[in-house]
Coordinates of C-alpha atoms in Angstrom, one line a residue:
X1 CA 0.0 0.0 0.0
X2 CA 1.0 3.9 -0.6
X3 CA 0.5 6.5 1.3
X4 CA -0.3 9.3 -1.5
X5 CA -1.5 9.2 -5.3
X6 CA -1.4 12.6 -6.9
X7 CA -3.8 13.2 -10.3
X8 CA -4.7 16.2 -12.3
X9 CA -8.1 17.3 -11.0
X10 CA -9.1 19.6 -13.7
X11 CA -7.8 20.8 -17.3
X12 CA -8.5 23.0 -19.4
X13 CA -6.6 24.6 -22.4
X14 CA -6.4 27.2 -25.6
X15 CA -5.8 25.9 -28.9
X16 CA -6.1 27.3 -31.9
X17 CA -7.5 26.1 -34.8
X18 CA -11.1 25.6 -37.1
X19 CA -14.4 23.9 -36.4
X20 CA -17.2 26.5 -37.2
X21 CA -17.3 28.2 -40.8
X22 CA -19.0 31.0 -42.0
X23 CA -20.5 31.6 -38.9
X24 CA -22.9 28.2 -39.7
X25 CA -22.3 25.8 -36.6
X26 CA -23.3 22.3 -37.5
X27 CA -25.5 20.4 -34.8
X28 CA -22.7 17.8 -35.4
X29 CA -19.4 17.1 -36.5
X30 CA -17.4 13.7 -37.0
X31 CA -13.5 13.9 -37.1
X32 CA -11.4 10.6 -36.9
X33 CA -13.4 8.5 -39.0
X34 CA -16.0 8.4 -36.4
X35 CA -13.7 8.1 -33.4
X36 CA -14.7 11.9 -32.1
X37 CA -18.4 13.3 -32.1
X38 CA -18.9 16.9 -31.6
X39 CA -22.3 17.6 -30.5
X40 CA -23.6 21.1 -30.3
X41 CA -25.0 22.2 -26.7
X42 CA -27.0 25.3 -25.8
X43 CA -25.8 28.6 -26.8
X44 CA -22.5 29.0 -25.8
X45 CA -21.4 30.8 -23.0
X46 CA -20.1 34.6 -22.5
X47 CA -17.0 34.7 -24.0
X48 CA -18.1 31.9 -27.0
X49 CA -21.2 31.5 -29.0
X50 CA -20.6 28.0 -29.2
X51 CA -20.2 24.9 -27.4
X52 CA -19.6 21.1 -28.6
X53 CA -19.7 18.4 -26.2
X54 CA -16.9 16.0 -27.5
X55 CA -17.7 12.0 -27.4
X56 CA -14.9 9.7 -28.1
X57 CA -15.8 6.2 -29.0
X58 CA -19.2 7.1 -27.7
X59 CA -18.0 8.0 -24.1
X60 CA -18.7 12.1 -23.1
X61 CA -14.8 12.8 -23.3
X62 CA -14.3 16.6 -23.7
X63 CA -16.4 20.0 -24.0
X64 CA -15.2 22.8 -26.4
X65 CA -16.4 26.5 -26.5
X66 CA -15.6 28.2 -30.1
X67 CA -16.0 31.8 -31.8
X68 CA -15.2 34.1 -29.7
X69 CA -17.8 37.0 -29.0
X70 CA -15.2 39.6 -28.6
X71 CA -12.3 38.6 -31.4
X72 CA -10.5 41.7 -30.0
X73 CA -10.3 40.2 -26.6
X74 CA -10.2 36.4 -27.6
X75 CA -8.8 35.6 -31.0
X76 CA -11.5 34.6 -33.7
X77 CA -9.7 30.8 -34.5
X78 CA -9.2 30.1 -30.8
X79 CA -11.0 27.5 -29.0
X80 CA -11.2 26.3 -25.3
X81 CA -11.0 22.7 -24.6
X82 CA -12.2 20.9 -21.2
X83 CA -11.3 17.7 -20.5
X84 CA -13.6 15.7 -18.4
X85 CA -13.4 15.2 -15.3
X86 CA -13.5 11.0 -15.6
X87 CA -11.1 10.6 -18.3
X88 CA -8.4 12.9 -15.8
X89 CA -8.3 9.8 -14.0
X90 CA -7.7 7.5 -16.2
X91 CA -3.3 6.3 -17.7
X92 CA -3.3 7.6 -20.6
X93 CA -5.5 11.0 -20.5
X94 CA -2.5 13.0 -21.7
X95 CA -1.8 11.0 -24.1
X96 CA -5.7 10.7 -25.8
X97 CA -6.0 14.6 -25.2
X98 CA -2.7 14.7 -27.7
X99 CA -4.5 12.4 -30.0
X100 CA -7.8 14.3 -29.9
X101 CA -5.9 17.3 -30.5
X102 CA -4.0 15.6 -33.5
X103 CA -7.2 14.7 -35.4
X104 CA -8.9 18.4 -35.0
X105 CA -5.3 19.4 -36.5
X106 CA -5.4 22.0 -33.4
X107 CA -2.9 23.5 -32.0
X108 CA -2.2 24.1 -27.7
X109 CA -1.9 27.7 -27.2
X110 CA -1.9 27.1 -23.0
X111 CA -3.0 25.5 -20.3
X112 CA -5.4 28.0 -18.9
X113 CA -6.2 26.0 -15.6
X114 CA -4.5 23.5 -14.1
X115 CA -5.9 21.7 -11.0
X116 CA -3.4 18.9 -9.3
X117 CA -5.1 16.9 -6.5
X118 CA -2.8 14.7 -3.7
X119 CA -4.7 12.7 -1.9
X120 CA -3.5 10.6 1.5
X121 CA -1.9 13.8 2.9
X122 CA -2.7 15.0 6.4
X123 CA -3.2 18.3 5.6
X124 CA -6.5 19.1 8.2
X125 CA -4.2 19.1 11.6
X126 CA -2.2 21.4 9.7
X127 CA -4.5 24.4 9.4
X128 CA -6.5 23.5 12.6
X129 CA -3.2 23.8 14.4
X130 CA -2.3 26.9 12.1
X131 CA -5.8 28.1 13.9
X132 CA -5.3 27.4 17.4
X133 CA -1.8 29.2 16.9
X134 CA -0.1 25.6 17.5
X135 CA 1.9 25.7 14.3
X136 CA 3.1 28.9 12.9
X137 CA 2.7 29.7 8.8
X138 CA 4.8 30.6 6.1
X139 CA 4.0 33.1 3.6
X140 CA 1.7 36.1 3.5
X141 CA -1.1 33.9 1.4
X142 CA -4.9 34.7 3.6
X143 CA -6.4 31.1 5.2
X144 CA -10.2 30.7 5.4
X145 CA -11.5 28.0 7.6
X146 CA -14.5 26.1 7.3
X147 CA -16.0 24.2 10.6
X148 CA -18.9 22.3 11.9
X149 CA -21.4 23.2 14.3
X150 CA -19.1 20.9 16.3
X151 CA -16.2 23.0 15.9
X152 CA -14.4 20.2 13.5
X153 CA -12.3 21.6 10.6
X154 CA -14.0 20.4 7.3
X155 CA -11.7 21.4 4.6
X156 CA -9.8 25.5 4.2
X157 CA -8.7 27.5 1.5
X158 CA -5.1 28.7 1.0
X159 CA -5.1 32.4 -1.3
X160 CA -7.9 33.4 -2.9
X161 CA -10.8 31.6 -5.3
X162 CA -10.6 34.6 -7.4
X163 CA -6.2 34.9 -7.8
X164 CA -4.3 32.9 -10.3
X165 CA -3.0 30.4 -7.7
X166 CA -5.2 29.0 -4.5
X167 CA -5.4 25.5 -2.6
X168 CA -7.9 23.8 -0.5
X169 CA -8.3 21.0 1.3
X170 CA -11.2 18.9 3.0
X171 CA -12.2 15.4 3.4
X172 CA -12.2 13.5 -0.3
X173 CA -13.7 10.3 0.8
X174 CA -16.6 12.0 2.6
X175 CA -16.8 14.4 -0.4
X176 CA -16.8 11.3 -1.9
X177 CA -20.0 9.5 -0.5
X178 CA -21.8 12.9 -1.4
X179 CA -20.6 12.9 -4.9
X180 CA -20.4 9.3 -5.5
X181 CA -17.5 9.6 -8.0
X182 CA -16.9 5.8 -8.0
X183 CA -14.5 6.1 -10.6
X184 CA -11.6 8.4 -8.0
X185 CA -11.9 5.5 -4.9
X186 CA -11.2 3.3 -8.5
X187 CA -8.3 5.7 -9.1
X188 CA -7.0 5.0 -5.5
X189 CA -7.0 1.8 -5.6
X190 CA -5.2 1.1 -8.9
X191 CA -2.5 3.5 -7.5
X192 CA -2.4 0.9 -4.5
X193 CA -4.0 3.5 -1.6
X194 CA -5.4 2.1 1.2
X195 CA -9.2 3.3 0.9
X196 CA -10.2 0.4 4.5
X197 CA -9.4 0.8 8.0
X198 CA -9.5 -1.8 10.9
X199 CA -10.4 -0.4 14.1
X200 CA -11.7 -2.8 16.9
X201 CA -12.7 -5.6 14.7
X202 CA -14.6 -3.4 12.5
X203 CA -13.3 -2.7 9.0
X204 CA -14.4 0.5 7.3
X205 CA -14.0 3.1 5.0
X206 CA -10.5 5.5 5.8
X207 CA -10.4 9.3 6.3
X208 CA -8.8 10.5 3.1
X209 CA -7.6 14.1 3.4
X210 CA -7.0 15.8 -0.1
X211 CA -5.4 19.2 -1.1
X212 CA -5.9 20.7 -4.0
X213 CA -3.6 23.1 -6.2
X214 CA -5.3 25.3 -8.5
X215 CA -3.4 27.1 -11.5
X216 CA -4.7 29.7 -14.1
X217 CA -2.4 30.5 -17.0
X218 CA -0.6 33.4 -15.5
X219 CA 0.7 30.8 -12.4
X220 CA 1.6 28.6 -15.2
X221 CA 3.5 30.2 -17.1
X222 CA 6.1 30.5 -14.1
X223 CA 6.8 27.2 -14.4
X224 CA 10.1 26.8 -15.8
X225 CA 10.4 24.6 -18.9
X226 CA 6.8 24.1 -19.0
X227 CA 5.6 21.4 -20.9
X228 CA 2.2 20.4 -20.6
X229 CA 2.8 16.7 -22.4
X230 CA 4.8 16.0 -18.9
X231 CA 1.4 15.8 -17.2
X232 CA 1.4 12.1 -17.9
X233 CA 4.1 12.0 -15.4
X234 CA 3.1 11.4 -11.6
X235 CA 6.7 12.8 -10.8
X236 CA 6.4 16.4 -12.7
X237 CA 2.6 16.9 -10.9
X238 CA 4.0 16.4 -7.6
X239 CA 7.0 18.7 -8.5
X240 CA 4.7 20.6 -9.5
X241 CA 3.0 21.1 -6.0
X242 CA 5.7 20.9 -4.3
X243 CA 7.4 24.2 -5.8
X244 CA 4.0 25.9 -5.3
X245 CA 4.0 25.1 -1.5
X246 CA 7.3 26.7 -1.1
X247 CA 6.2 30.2 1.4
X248 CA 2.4 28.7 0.7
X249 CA 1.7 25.7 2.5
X250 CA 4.3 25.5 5.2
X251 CA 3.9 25.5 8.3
X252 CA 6.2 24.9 11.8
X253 CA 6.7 24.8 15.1
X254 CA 5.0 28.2 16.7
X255 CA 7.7 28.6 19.2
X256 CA 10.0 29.7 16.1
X257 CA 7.4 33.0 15.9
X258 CA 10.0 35.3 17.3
X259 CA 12.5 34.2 15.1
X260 CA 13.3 36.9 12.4
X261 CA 14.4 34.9 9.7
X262 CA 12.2 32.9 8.6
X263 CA 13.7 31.2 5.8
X264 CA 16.0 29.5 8.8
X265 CA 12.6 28.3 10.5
X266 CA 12.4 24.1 10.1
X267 CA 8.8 23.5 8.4
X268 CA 6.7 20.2 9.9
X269 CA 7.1 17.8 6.5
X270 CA 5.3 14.9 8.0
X271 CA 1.9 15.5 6.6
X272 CA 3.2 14.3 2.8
X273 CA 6.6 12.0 1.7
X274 CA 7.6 13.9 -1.3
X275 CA 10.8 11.5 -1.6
X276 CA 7.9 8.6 -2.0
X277 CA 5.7 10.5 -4.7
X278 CA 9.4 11.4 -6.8
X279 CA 8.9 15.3 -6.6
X280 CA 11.8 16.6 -7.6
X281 CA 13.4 20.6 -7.7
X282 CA 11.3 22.8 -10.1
X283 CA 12.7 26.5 -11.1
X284 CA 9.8 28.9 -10.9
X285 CA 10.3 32.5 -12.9
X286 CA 10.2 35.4 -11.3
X287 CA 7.9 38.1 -12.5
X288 CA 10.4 39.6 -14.4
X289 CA 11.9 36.7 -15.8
X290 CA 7.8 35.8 -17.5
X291 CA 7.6 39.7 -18.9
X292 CA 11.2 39.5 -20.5
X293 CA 10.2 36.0 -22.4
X294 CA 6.8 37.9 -23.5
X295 CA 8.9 40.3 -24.9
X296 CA 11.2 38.5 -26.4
X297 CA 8.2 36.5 -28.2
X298 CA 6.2 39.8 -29.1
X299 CA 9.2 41.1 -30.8
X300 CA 10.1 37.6 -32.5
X301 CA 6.2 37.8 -33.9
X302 CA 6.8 41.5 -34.8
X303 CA 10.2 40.9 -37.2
X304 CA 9.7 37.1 -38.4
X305 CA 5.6 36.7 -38.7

């Protein structure tokens, strides 16, 4: 058995290409010799007049929003892609988003949200402590608690729904009974977590604690090297997390608060094993560093295209 499994929770991306011509949406479109369905749905939304739900070998796979309402906001030949939610879990979604992708001859502009979920870390005690001023915090980042009637912490939010970069964290297999996504406890136990308990005789379901990273383009593209077909890899997601935890989920030992250097502060690393999920040392780009490739790109646009 393992302690964690990590998975990409939600994506989302830009890419550029056709679908809709002469402003005459089809209510259907085949593309892969039948593989891929695109089936028109309602009316769009605000920033696209249309949306396709995508069906891949008959199974809902992906939804797409196309033509842009504002072309001087959104370019006209973009088009956002959604991947669903159940095929995030399964080995090879990377690699059948590449294929789809292939057969639309689309291109990936960016990710624009990225959502990486690790799941078996004891992230709960963290905050609670962080709340009864047990455990001190890193970083500037605002923390909003959420508790029962019974004064029990139910899940928190790191940062801000609304910013480019937030976390939160709860109770996944209580979510879970709620939700009933069968196909995550599935997840779990391919990746060899244990999902039972054996308390007293009596076997039943385990308290598994979740946190959630959530990226928007702009966090993204601070990722140095980013390369969005490296997804596939377990190792690059927890990297991932890892290097946005740094000064954002750390915590430590509150009778280090009257130290003034914090970077010399130990941080409590027993709520996850890193070593055990492979995360490995990620460079992030400053804000500088992101404007200056911009500009190189603009100007490499501006001479060459």
């Amino acid at each position: 058995m393992v302690r964690h499994c990590i998975c990409i929770d939600w994506l989302e991306i830009m890419v550029q290409g056709e679908l809709v011509h002469f402003e005459q949406p089809l209510e259907q479109y085949e593309y892969g010799g039948g593989k891929y369905l695109l089936v028109k749905k309602g009316n769009g939304t605000l920033h696209f007049k249309h949306c396709y739900e995508v069906f891949q070998d008959g199974r809902k796979f992906a939804t797409i929003f196309c033509a842009p309402r504002s072309p001087e906001i959104i370019k006209p030949d973009f088009i956002q892609v959604k991947i669903e939610n159940t095929i995030l879990y399964e080995r090879f979604a990377i690699n059948e988003t590449e294929q789809f992708l292939q057969a639309m001859n689309w291109k990936i502009r960016n990710v624009t949200r990225l959502d990486i979920a690790l799941d078996g870390a004891d992230v709960l005690q963290l905050v609670d402590g962080w709340n009864q001023k047990i455990f001190g915090k890193k970083g500037r980042a605002s923390v909003t608690c959420y508790y029962t009637g019974n004064r029990e912490l139910q899940g928190f939010d790191i940062g801000k729904r609304s910013s480019d970069k937030w976390m939160t964290g709860y109770n996944k297999s209580a979510e879970l009974e709620v939700s009933n996504k069968q196909y995550i406890r599935k997840f779990w136990e391919l990746c060899g977590l244990q999902t039972f308990e054996t308390v007293n005789g009596v076997t039943a379901l385990k308290k598994i604690e979740r946190l959630e990273l959530k990226l928007r383009n702009e966090e993204i593209k601070k990722i140095a090297g980013f390369d969005w077909l490296k997804l596939a890899d377990f190792s690059y997601l927890a990297s991932i997390l890892r290097m946005h935890c740094k000064n954002y989920f750390e915590f430590y030992d509150a009778k280090y608060e009257t130290e003034k250097n914090r970077s010399r502060i130990p941080c409590i690393d027993t709520w996850c094993d890193w070593d055990a999920i492979l995360a490995y040392h990620l460079d992030k780009l400053t804000a500088v560093e992101t404007s200056e490739i911009y500009r190189m790109k603009m100007t490499a646009k501006t001479l060459y295209w």
